[in-house]
Short mmCIF file of C-alpha atoms in Angstrom, two decimals:
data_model
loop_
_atom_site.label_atom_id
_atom_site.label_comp_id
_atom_site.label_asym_id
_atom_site.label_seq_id
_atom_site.Cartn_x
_atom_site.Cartn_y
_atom_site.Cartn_z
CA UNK X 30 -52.18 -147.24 -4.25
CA UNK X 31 -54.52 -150.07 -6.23
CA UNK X 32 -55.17 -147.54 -8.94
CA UNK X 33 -51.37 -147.47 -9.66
CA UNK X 34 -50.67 -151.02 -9.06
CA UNK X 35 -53.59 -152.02 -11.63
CA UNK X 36 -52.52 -149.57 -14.14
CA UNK X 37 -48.81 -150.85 -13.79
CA UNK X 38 -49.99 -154.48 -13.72
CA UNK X 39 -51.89 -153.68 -17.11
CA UNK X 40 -48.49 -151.67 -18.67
CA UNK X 41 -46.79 -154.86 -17.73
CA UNK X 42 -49.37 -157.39 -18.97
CA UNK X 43 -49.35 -155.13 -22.32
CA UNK X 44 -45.80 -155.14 -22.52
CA UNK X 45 -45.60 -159.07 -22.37
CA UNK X 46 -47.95 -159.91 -25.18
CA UNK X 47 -46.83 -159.78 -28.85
CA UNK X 48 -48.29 -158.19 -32.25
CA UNK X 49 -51.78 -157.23 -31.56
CA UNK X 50 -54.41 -158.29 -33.96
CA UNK X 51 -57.96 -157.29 -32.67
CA UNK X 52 -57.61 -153.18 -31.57
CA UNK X 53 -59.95 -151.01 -30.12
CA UNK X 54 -58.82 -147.46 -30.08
CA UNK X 55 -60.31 -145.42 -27.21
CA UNK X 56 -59.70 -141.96 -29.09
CA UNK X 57 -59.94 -140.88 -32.66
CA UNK X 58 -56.32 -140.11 -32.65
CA UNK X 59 -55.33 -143.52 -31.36
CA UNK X 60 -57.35 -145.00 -34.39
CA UNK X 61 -55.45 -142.71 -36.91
CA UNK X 62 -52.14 -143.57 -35.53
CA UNK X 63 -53.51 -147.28 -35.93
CA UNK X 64 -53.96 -146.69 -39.18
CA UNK X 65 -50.77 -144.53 -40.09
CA UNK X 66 -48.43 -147.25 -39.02
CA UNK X 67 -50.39 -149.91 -41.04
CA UNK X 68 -52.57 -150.92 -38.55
CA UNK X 69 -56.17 -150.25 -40.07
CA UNK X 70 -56.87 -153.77 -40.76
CA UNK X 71 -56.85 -154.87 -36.94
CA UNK X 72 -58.66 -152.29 -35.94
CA UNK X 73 -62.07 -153.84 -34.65
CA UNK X 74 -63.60 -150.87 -32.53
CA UNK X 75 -62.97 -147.34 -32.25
CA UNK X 76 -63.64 -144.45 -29.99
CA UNK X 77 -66.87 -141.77 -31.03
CA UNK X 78 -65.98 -139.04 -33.32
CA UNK X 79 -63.75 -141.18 -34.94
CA UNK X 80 -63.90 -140.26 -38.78
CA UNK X 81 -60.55 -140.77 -40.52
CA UNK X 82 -59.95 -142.65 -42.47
CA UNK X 83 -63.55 -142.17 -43.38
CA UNK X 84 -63.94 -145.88 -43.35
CA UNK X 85 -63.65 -146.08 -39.90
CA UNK X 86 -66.83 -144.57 -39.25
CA UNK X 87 -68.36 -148.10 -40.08
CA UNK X 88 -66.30 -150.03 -37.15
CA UNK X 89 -67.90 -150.44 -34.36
CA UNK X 90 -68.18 -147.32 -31.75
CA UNK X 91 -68.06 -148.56 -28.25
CA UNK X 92 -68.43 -145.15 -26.69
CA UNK X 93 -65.63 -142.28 -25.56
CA UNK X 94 -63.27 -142.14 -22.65
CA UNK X 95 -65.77 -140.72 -20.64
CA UNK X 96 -68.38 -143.11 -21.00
CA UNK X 97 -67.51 -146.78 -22.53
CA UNK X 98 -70.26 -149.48 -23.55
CA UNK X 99 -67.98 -152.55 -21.83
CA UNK X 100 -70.06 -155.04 -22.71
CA UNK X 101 -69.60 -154.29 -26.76
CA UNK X 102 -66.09 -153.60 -26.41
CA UNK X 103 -65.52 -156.61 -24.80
CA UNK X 104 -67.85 -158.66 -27.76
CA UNK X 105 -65.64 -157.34 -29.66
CA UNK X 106 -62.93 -159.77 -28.38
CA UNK X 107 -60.28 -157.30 -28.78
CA UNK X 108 -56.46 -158.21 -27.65
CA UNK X 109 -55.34 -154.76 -27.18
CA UNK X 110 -57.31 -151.61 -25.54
CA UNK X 111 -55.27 -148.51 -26.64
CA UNK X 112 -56.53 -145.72 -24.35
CA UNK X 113 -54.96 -141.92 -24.29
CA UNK X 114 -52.41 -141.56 -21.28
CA UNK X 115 -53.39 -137.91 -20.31
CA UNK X 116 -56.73 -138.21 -22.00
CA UNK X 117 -58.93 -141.21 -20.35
CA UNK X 118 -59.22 -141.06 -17.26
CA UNK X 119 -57.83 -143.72 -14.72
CA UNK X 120 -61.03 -145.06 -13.76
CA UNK X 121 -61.92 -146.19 -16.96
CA UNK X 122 -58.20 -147.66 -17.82
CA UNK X 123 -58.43 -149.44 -14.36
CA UNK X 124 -62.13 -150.62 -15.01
CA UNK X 125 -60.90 -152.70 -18.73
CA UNK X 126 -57.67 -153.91 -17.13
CA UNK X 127 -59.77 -155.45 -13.88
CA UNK X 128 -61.52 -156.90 -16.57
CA UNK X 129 -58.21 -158.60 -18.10
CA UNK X 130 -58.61 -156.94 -20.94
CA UNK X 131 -54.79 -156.00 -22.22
CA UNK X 132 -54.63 -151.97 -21.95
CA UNK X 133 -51.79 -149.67 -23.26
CA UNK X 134 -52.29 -145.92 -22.15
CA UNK X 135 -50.97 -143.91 -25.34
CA UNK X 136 -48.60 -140.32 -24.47
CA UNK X 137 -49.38 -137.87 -26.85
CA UNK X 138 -50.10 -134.30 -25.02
CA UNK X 139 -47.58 -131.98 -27.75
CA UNK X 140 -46.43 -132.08 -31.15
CA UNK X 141 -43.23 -134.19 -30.58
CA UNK X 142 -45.12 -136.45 -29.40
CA UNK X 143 -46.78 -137.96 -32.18
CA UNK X 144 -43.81 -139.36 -33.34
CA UNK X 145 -43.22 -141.37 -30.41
CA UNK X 146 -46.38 -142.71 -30.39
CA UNK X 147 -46.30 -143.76 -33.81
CA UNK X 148 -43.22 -145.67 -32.96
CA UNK X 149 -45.08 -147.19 -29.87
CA UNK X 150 -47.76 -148.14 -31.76
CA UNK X 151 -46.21 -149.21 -34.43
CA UNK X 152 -44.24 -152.09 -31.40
CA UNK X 153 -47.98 -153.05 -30.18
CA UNK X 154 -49.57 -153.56 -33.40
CA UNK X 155 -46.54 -156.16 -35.10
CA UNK X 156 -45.83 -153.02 -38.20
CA UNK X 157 -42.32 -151.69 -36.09
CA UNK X 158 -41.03 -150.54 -39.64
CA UNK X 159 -43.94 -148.71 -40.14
CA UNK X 160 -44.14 -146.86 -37.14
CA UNK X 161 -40.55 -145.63 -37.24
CA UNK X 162 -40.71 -144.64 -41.17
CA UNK X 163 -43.63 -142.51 -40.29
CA UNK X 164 -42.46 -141.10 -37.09
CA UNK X 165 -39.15 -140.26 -38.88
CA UNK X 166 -41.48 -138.29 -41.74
CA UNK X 167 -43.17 -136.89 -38.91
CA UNK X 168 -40.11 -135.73 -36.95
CA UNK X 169 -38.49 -134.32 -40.40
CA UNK X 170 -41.88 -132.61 -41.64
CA UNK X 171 -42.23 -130.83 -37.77
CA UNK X 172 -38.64 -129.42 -37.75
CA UNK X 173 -39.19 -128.04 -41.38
CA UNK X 174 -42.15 -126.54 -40.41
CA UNK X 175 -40.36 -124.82 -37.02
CA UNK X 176 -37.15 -123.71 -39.62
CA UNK X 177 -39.61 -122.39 -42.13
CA UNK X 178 -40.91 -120.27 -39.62
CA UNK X 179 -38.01 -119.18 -37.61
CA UNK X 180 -37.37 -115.67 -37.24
CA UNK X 181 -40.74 -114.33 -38.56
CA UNK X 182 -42.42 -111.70 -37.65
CA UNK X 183 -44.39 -112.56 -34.17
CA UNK X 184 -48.36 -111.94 -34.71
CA UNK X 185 -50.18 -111.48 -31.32
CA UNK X 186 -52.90 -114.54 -31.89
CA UNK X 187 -56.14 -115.50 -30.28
CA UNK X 188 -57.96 -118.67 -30.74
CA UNK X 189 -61.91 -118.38 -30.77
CA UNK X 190 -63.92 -121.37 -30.20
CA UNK X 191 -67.39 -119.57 -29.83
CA UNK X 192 -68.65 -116.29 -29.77
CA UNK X 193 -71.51 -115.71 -27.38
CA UNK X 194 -69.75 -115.63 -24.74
CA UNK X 195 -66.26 -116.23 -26.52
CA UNK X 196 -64.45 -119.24 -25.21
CA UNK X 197 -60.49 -119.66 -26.21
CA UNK X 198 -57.39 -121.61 -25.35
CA UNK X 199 -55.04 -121.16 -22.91
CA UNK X 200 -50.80 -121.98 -23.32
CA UNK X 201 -51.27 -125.65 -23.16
CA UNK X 202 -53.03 -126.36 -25.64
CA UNK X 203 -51.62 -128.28 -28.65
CA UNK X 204 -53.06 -125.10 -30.63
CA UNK X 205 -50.96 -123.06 -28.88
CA UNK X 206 -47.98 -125.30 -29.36
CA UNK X 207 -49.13 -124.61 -33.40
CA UNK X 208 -48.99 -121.17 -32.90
CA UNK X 209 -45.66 -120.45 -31.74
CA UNK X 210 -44.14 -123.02 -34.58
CA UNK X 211 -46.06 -120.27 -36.35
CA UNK X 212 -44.59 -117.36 -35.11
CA UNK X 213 -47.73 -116.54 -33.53
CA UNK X 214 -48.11 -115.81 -29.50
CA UNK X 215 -51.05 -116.98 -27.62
CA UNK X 216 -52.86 -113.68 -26.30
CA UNK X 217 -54.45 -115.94 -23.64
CA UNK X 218 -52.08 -117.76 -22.84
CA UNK X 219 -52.05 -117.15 -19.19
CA UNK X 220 -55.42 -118.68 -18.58
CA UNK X 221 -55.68 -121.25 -15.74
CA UNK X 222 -58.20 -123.66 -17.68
CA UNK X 223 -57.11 -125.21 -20.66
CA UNK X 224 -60.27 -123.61 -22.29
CA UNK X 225 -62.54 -120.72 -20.89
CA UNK X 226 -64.73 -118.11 -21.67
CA UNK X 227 -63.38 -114.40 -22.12
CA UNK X 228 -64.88 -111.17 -21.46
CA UNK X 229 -65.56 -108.96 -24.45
CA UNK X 230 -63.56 -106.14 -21.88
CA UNK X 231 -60.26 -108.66 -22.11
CA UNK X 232 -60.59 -109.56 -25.94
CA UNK X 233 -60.30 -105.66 -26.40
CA UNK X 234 -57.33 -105.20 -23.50
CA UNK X 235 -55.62 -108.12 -24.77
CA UNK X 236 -56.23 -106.69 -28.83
CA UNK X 237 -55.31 -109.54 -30.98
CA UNK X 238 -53.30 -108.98 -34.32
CA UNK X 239 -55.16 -111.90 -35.90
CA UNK X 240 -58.39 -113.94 -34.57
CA UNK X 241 -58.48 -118.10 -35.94
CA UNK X 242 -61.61 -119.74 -35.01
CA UNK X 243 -62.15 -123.23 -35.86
CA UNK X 244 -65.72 -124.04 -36.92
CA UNK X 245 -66.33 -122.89 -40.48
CA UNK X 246 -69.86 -123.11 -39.84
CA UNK X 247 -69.46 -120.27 -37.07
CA UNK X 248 -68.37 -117.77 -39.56
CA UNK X 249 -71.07 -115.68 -39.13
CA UNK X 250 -71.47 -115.91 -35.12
CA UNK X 251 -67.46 -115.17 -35.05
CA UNK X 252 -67.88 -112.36 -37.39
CA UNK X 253 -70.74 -110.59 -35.88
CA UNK X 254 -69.12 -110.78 -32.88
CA UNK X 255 -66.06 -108.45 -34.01
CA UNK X 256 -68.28 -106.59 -36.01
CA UNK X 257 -69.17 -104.67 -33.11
CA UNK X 258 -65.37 -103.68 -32.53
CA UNK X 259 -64.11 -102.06 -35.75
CA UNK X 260 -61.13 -100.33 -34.31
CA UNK X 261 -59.58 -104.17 -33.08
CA UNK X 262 -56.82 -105.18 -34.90
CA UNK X 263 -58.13 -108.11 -36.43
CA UNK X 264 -61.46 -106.62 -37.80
CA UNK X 265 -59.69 -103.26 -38.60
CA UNK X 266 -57.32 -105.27 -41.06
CA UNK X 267 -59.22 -108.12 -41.88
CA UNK X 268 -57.67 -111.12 -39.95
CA UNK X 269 -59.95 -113.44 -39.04
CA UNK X 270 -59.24 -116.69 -39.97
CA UNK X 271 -61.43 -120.24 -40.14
CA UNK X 272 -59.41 -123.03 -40.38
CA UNK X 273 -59.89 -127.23 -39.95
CA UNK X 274 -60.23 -127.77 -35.89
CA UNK X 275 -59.99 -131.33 -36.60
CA UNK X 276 -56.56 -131.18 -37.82
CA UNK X 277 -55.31 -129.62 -34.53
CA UNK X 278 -57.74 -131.10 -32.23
CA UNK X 279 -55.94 -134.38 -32.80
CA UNK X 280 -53.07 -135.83 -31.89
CA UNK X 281 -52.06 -137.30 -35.44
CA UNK X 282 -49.93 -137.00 -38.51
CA UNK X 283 -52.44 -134.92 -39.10
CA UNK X 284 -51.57 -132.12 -36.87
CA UNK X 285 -49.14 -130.63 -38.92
CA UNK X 286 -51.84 -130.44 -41.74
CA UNK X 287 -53.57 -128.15 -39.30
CA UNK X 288 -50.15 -126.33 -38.05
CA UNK X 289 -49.29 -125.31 -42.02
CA UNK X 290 -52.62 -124.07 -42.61
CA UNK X 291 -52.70 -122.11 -39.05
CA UNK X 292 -49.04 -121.09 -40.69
CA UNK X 293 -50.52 -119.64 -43.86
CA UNK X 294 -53.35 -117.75 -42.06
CA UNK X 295 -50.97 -115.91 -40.26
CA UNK X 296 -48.58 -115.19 -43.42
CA UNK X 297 -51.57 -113.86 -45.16
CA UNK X 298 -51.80 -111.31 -42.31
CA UNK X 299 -47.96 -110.52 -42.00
CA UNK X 300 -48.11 -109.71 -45.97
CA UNK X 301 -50.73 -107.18 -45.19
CA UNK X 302 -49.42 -103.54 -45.25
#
């Protein structure tokens, strides 16, 4: 009951004060929605990881959701926290707003959603036109992407984040999301965890049409893994994929980046005879 009172109290404390000048951005995505609406300038301190705009990796870091340095964020004097509703846990949004620090959790768990929360941000940070001119780009760019797509050939798809054991992504995962704009279908999408290692005896069962993994600098691990099964789709005709994890793996404008190239991978494999 005092965890939902304080996090209410700080919603309404954040909803009460006006254009934001000094941000911290508790995630990299919050930073590069910061930064999309016109917002980069009153950034003061970001989340770690966060490296776009590549400039940004000379803020201040004050640490991740998980584990937050309070004493430089609050040096930092900042007059708006922007944490990830979904993504930070409570604890830590409860912890800054004890502190009176002014904290807005952020909703962004699916594609759509970036669009909102570039119009929310946009509201917090004092650039309103900003925020809805790029959610409206966002919103128009996302439904071009689902009508391009429409009625394409579905591709059975897996998602392969390591390779010894395999780990991959379950239905509700923003890369699955990506996927189906695709035409693609999430082989593991059934999975109770939102990631989780695989068997090699379900990869084979489950026989994926086309295999995306996201590190390019697992090629080799990835590909030595299917190696060893050369009658699997994939490695029988050639579709496995690397493509930018970073684009999907945040909850930006950048996302759809990440969705057309996850897009092209699979058209390269649906042009295959």
């Amino acid at each position: 009951m005092i965890r939902v009172a304080l996090i209410i109290a700080a919603s309404l404390y954040a909803a009460a004060g006006g254009a934001a000048e000094r941000v911290v951005a508790l995630a990299p995505h919050l930073a590069e929605l910061s930064c999309a609406v016109g917002g980069c300038n009153k950034l003061v301190g970001v989340a770690n990881y966060t490296d776009f705009p590549a400039h940004l990796e000379k803020l201040p870091h004050v640490g991740d959701a998980f584990s937050v340095n309070v004493e430089a964020l609050i040096g930092l004097k900042p007059d708006l926290v922007l944490v990830w509703d979904g993504g930070t846990p409570p604890e830590t949004t409860e912890r800054l707003a004890v502190l009176g620090l002014r904290v807005v959790p952020i909703k962004v768990n699916k594609l759509a959603d970036v669009a909102t929360a570039l119009e929310r941000v946009g509201q917090l940070l004092g650039t309103a036109d900003a925020g809805r001119a790029a959610a409206a780009a966002y919103r128009k760019r996302l439904a071009g992407l689902y009508e391009r797509y429409r009625g394409v050939k579905p591709l059975r798809v897996m998602y392969q984040i390591e390779a010894n054991p395999a780990f991959t992504i379950n239905g509700q995962s923003p890369i699955s999301e990506a996927m189906a704009v695709c035409g693609g279908v999430n082989v593991f999408a059934g999975l109770s965890q939102l990631a989780a290692p695989v068997t090699k005896e379900s990869v084979l069962a489950a026989n994926p049409d086309v295999v995306i993994y996201g590190e390019q600098d697992m090629g080799a691990e990835i590909r030595h893994y299917w190696a060893a099964f050369p009658q699997a789709k994939a490695q029988k005709n050639k579709n496995i994929y690397s493509m930018d994890a970073s684009l999907l793996g945040r909850y930006s404008q950048r996302m759809l980046d990440g969705v057309e190239q996850l897009c092209s991978a699979l058209q390269t494999a649906r042009s295959k005879p």
